[in-house]
PDB file of C-alpha atoms and ligand atoms in Angstrom:
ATOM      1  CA  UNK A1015      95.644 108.532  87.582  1.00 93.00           C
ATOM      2  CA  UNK A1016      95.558 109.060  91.173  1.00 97.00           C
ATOM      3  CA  UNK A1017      97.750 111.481  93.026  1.00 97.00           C
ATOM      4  CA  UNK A1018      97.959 112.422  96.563  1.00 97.00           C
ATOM      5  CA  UNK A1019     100.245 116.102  97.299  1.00 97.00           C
ATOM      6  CA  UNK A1020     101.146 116.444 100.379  1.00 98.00           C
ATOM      7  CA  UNK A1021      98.239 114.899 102.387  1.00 98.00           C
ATOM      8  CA  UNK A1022      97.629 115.960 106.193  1.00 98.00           C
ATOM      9  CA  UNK A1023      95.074 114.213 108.081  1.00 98.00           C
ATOM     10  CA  UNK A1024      94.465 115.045 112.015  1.00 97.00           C
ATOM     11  CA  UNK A1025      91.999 114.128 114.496  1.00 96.00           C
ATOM     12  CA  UNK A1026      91.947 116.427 117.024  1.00 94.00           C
ATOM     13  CA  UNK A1027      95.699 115.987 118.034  1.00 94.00           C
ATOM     14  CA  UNK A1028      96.486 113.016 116.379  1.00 95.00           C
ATOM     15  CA  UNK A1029      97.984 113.367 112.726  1.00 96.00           C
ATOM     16  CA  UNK A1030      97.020 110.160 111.068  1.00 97.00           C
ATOM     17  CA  UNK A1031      98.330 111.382 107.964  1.00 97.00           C
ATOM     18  CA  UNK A1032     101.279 113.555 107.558  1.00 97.00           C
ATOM     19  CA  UNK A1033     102.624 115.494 104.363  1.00 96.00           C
ATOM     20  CA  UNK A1034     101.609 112.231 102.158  1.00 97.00           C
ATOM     21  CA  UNK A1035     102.677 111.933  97.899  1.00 97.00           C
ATOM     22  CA  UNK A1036     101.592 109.404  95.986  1.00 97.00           C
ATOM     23  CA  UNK A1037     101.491 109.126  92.550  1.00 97.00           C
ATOM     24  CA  UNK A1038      99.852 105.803  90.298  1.00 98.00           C
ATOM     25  CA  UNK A1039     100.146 105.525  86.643  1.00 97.00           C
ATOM     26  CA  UNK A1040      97.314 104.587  84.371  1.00 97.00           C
ATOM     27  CA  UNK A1041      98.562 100.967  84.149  1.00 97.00           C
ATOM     28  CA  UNK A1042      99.832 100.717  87.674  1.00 98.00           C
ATOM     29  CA  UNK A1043      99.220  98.653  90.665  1.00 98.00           C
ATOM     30  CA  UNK A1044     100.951  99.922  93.843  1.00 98.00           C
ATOM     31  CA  UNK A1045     100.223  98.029  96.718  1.00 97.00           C
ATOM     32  CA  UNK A1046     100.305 100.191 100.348  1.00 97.00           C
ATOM     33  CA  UNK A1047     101.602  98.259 103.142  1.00 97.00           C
ATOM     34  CA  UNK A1048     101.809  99.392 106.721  1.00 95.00           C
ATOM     35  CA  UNK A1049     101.287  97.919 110.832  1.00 93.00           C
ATOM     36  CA  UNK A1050      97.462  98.604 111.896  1.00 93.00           C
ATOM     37  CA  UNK A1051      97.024 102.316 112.320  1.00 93.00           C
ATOM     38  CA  UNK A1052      99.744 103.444 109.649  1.00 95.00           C
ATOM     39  CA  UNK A1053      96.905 105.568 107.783  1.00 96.00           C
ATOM     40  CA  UNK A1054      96.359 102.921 104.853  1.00 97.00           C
ATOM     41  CA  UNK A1055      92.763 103.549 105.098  1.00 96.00           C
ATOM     42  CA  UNK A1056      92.375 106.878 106.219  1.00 97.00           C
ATOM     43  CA  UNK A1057      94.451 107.831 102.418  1.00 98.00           C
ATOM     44  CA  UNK A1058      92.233 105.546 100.609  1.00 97.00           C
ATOM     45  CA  UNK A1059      89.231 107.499 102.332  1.00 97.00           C
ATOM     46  CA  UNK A1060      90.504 110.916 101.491  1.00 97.00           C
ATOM     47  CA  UNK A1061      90.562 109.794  97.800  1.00 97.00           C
ATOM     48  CA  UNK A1062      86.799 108.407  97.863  1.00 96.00           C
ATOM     49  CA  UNK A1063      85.818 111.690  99.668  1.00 95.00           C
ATOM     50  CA  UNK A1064      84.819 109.686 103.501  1.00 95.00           C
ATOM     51  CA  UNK A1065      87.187 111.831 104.580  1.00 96.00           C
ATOM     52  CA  UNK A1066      88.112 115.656 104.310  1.00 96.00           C
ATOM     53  CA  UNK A1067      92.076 116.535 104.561  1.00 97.00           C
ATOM     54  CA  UNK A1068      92.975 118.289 106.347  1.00 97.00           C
ATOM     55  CA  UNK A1069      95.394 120.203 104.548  1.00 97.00           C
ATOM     56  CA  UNK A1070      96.996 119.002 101.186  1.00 97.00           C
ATOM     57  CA  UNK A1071      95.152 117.590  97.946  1.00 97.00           C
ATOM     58  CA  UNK A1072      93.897 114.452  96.253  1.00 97.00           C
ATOM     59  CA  UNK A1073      93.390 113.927  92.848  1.00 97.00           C
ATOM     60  CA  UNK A1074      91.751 111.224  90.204  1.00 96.00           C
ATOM     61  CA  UNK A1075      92.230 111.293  86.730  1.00 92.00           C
ATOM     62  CA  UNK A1076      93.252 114.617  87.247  1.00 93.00           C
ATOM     63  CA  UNK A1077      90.370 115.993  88.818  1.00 94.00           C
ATOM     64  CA  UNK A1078      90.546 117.273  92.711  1.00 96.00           C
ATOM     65  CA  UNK A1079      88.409 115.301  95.160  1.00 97.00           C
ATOM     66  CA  UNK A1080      87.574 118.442  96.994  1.00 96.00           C
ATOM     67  CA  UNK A1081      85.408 120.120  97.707  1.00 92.00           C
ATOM     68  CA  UNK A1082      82.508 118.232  95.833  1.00 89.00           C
ATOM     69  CA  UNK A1083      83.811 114.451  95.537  1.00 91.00           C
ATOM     70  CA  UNK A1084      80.766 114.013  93.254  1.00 89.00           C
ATOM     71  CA  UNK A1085      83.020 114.022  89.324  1.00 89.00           C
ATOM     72  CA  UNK A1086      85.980 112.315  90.526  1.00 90.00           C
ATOM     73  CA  UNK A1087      83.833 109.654  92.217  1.00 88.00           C
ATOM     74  CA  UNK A1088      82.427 108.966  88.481  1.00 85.00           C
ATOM     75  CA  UNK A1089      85.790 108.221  87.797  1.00 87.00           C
ATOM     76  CA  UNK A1090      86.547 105.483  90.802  1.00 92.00           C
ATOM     77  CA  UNK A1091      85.244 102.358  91.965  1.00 91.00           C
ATOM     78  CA  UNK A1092      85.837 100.368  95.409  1.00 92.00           C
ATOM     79  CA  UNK A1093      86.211  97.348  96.788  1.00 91.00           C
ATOM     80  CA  UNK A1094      86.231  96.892 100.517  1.00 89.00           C
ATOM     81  CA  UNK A1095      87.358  93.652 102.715  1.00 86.00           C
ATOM     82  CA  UNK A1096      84.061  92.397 102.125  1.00 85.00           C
ATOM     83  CA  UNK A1097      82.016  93.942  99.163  1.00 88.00           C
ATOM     84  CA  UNK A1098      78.375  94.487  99.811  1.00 90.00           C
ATOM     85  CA  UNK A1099      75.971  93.008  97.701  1.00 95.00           C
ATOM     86  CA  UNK A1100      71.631  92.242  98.060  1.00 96.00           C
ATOM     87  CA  UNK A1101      72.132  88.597  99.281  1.00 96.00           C
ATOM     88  CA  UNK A1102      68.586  88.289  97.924  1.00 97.00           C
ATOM     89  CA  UNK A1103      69.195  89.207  94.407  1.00 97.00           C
ATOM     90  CA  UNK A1104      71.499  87.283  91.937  1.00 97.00           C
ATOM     91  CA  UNK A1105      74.997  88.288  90.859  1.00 97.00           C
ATOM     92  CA  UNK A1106      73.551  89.362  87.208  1.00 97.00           C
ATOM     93  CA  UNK A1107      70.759  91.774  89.429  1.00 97.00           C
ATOM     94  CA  UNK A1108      73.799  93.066  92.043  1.00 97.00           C
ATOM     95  CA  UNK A1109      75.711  94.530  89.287  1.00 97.00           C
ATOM     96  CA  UNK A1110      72.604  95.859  87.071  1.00 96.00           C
ATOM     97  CA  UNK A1111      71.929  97.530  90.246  1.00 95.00           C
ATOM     98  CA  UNK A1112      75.288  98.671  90.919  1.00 92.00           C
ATOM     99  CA  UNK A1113      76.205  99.954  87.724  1.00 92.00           C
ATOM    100  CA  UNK A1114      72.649 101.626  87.043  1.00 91.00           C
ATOM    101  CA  UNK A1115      73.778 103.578  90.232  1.00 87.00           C
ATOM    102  CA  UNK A1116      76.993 104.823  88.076  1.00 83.00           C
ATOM    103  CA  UNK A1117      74.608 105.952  85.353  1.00 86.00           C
ATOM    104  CA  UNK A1118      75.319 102.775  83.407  1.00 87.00           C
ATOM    105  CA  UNK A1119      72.835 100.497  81.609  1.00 91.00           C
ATOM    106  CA  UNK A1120      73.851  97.110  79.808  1.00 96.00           C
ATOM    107  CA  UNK A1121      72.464  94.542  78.402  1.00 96.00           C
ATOM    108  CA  UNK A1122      71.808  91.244  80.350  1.00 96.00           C
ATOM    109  CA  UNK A1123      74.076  89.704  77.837  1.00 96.00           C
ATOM    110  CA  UNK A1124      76.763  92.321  78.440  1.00 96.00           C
ATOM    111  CA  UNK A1125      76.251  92.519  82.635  1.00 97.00           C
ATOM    112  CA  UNK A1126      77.018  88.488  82.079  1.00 97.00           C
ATOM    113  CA  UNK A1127      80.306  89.402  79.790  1.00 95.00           C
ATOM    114  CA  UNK A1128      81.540  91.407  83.101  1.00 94.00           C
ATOM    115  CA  UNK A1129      80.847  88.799  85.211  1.00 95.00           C
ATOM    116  CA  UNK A1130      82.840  86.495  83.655  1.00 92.00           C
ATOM    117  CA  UNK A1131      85.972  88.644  82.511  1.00 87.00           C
ATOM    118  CA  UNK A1132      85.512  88.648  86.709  1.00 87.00           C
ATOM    119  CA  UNK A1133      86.072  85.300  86.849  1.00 87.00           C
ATOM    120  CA  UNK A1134      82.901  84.307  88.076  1.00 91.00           C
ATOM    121  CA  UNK A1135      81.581  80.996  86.616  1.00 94.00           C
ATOM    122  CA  UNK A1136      78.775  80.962  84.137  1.00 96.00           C
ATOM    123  CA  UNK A1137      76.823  78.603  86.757  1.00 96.00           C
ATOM    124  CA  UNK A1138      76.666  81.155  89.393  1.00 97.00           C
ATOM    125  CA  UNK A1139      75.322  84.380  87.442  1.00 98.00           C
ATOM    126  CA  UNK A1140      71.678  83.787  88.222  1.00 97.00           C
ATOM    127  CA  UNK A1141      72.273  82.539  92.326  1.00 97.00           C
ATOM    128  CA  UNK A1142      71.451  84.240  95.269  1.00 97.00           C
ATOM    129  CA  UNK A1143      74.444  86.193  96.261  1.00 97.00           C
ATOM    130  CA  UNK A1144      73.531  85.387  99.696  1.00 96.00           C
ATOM    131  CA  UNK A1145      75.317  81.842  98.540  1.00 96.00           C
ATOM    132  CA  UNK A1146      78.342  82.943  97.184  1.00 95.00           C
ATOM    133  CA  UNK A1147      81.819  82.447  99.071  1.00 91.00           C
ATOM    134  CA  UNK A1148      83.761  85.593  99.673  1.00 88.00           C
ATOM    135  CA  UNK A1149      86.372  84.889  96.887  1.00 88.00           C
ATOM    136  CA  UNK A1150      82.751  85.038  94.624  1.00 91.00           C
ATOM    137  CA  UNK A1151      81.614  88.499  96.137  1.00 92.00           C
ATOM    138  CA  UNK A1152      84.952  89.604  95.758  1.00 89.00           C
ATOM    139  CA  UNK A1153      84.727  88.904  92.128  1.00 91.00           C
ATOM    140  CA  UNK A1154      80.997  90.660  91.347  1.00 93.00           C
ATOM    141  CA  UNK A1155      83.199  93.900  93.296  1.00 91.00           C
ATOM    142  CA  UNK A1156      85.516  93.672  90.168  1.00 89.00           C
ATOM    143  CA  UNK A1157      82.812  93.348  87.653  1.00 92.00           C
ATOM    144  CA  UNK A1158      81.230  96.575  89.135  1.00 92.00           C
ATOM    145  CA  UNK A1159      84.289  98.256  88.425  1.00 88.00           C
ATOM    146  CA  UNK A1160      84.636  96.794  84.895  1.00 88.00           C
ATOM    147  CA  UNK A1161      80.748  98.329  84.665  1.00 92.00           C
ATOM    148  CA  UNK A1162      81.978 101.337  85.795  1.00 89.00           C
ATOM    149  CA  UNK A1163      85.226 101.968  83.430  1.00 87.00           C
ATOM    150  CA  UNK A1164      86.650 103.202  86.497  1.00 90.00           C
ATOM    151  CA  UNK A1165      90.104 104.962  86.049  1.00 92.00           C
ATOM    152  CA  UNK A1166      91.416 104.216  89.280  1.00 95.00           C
ATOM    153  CA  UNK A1167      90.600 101.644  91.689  1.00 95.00           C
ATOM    154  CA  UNK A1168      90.873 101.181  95.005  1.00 96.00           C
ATOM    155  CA  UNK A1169      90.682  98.163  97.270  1.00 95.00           C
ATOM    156  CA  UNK A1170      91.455  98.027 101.409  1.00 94.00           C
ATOM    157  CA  UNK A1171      92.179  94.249 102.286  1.00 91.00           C
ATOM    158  CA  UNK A1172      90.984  93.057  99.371  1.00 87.00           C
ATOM    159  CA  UNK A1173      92.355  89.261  99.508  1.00 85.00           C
ATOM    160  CA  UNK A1174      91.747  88.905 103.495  1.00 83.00           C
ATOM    161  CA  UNK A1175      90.287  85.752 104.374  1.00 79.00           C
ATOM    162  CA  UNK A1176      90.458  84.380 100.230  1.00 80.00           C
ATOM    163  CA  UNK A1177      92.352  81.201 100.161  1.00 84.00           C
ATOM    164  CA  UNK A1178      95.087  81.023  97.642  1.00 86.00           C
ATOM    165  CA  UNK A1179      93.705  80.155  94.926  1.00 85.00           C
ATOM    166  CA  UNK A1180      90.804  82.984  95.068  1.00 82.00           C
ATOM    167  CA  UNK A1181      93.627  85.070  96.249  1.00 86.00           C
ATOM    168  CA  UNK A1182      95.912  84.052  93.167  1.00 88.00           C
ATOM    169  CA  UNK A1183      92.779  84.390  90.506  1.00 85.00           C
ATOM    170  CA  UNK A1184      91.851  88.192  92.092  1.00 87.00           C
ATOM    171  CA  UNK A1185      95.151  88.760  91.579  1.00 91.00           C
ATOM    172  CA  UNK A1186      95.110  88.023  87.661  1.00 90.00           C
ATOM    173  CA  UNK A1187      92.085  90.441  87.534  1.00 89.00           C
ATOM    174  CA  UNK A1188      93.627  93.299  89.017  1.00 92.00           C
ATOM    175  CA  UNK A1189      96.550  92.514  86.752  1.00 93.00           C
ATOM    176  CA  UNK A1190      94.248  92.770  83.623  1.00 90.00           C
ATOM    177  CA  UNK A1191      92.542  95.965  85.214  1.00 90.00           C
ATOM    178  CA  UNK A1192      95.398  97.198  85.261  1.00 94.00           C
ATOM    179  CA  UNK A1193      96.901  96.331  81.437  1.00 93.00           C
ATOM    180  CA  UNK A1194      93.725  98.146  80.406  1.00 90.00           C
ATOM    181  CA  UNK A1195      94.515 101.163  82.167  1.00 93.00           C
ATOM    182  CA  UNK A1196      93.151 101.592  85.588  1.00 94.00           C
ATOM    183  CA  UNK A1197      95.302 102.882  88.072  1.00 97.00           C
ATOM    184  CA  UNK A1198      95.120 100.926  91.237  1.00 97.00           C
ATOM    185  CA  UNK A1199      96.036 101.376  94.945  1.00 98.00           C
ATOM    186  CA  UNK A1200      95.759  98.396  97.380  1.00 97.00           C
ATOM    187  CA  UNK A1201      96.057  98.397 100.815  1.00 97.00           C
ATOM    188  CA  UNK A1202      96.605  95.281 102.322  1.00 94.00           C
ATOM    189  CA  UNK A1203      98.888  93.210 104.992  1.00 93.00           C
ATOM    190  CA  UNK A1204      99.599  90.803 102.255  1.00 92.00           C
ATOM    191  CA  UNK A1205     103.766  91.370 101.795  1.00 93.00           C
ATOM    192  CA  UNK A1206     103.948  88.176  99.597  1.00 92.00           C
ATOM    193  CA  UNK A1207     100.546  89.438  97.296  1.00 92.00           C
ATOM    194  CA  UNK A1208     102.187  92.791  97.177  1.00 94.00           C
ATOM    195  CA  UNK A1209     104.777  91.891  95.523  1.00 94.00           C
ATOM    196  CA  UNK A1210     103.220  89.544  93.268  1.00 93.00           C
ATOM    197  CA  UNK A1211     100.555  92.015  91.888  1.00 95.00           C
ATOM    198  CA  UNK A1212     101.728  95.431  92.541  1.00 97.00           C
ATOM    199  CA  UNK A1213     104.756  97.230  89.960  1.00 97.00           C
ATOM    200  CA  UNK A1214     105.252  99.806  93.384  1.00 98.00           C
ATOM    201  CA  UNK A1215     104.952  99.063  97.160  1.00 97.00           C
ATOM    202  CA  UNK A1216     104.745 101.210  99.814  1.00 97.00           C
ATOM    203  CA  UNK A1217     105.073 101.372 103.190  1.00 96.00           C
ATOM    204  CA  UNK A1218     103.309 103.380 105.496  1.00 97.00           C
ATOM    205  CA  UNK A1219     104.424 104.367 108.951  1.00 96.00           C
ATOM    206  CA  UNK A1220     102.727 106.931 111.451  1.00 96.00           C
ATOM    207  CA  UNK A1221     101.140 108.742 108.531  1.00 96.00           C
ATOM    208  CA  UNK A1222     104.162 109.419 106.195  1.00 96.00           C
ATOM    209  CA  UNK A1223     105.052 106.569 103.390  1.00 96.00           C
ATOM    210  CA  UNK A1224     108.567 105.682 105.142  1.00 95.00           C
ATOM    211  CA  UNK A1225     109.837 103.045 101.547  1.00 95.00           C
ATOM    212  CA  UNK A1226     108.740 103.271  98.279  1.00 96.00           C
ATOM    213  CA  UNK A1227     110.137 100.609  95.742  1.00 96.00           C
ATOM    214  CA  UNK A1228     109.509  99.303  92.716  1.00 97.00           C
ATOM    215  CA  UNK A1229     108.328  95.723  92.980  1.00 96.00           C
ATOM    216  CA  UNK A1230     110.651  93.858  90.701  1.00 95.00           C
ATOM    217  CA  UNK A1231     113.615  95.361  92.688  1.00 95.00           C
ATOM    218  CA  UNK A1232     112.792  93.493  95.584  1.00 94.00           C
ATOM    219  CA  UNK A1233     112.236  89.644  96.611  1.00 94.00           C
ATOM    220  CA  UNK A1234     109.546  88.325  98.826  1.00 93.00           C
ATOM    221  CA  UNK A1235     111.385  87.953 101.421  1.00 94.00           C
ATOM    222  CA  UNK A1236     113.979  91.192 101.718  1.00 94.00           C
ATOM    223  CA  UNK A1237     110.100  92.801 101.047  1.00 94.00           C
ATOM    224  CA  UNK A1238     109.365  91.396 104.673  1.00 94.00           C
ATOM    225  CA  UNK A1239     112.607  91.883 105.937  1.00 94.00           C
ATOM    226  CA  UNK A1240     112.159  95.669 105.018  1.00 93.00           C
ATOM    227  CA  UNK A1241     108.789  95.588 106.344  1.00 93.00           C
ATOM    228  CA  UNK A1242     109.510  94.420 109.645  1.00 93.00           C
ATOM    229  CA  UNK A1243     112.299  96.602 109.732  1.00 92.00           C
ATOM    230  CA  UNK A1244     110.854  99.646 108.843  1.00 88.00           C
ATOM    231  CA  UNK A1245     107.485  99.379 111.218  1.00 80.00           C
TER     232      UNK A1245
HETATM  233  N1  ATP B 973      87.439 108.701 112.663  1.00 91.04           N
HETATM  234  C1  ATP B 973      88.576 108.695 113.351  1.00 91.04           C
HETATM  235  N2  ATP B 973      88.699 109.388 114.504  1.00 91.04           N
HETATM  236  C2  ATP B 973      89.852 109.408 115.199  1.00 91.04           C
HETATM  237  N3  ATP B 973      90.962 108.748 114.826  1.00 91.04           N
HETATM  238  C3  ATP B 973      90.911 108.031 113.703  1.00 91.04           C
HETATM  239  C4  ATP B 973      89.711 107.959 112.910  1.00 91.04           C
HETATM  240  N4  ATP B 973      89.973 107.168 111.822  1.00 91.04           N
HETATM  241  C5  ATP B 973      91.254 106.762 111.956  1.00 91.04           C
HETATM  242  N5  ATP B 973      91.817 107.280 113.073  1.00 91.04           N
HETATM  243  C6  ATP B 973      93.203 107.066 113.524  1.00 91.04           C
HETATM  244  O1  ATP B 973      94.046 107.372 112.432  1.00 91.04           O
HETATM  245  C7  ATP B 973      95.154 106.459 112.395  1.00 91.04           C
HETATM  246  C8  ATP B 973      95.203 105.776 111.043  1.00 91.04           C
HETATM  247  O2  ATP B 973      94.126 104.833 110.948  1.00 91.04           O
HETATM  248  P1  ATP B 973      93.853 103.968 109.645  1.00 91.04           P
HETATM  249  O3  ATP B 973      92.545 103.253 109.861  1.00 91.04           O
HETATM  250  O4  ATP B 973      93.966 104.827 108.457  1.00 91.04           O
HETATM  251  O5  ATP B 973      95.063 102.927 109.669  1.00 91.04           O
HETATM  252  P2  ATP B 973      95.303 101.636 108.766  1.00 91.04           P
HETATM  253  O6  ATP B 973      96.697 101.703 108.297  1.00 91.04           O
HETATM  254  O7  ATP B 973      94.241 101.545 107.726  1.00 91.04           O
HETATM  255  O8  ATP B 973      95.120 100.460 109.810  1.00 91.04           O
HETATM  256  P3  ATP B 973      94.509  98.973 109.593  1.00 91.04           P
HETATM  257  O9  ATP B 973      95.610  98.188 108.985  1.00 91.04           O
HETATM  258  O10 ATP B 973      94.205  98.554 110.992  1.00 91.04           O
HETATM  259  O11 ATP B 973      93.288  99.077 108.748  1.00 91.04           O
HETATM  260  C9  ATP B 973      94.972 105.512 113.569  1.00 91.04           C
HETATM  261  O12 ATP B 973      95.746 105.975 114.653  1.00 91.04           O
HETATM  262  C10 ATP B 973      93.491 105.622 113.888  1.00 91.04           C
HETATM  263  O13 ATP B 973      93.251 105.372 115.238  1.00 91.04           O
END
């Protein structure tokens, strides 16, 4: 679970976030939208403990972020724009590495199970990362967090720069993630891959979350309407 009460971020006199709830569901995807500067990062950094509120709380799996991030970090994994990996080892050696840094230790033949739940092809498992497109990286990111059994997720821009198909396939694996329990919050600029992965959207303005919906309520395109409405 991951839960946000009543957030506050400043710098100096700037409030980048403002009195901020969110609440995600074991099970749920809710996808944060928002113009450049709404906060969308800044909240995902208060949860992996980058960044210190300034007044309110965050929370994952029930267990407050601050003031020692170290147990709810056991409990989270992340996956930037671009996830970074050893170009010079292999996919297989990325995520032994990776998850030996979350305390974990597999099996080669289990490290190459999470690979491919990840989607990445059997042919690729022993290549230089270096090699790999981003839609490939992208993919190790998610088998990290398999490693990891996180309980929530998060992921800032995940799909940027995949081409659909990459962007279509991540979006199956979060959706999986997901129906196995992780609780996930996206931030992305993605209105159409919002609302075909996420069950909740919402969008940020200034700080404060401005429209919160429930995916299926919505189409694409009243989604963008909203959007372009609301920012
Ligand atoms: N370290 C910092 N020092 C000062 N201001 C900051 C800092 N980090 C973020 N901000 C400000 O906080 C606000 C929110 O930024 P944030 O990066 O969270 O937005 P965002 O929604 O993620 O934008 P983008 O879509 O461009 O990634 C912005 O006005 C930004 O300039």
């Amino acid at each position: 679970m991951i839960e946000a009460k009543q957030l506050s971020k400043s710098y100096g006199d700037h409030k980048a976030l403002k009195n901020l709830d969110i609440h995600i569901q074991a099970g749920e995807i809710f996808a944060l939208l928002g113009q450049n500067g709404a906060g969308k990062t800044t909240t995902i950094n208060c949860f992996l403990g980058f960044v210190k509120p300034s007044a309110g709380e965050v929370l994952i799996n029930g267990i407050p972020v601050n003031p020692d991030p170290k147990e709810s970090k056991k409990f989270l994994a992340y996956i930037p724009e671009t996830v970074m990996l050893y170009g010079n080892l292999s996919g297989i050696e990325n995520l032994a590495f990776f998850s030996s840094l979350a305390g974990q230790s597999y099996s080669t033949q289990e490290l190459r199970a999470f690979l491919s739940k990840s989607g990445l092809q059997e042919s690729a498992h022993d290549k230089r990362v270096g090699g790999y497109s981003k839609g490939m990286r992208q993919k190790v990111g998610i088998a990290i967090a398999l490693a990891k059994k996180a309980k929530a997720l998060f992921l800032d821009e995940p799909t940027s720069g995949l081409d659909p198909k990459a962007s279509n396939e991540f979006s199956e694996i979060l959706k999986e993630l997901a129906a196995q329990g992780t609780a996930i919050l996206m931030a992305t600029h993605d209105i159409f891959r919002a609302k075909e992965v996420a069950n909740r959207i919402g969008i940020m303005k200034e700080g404060q979350m401005v429209s919160l919906m429930s995916a299926s309520d919505i189409s694409a395109n009243e989604l963008e309407q909203l959007y372009l409405k609301t920012i």
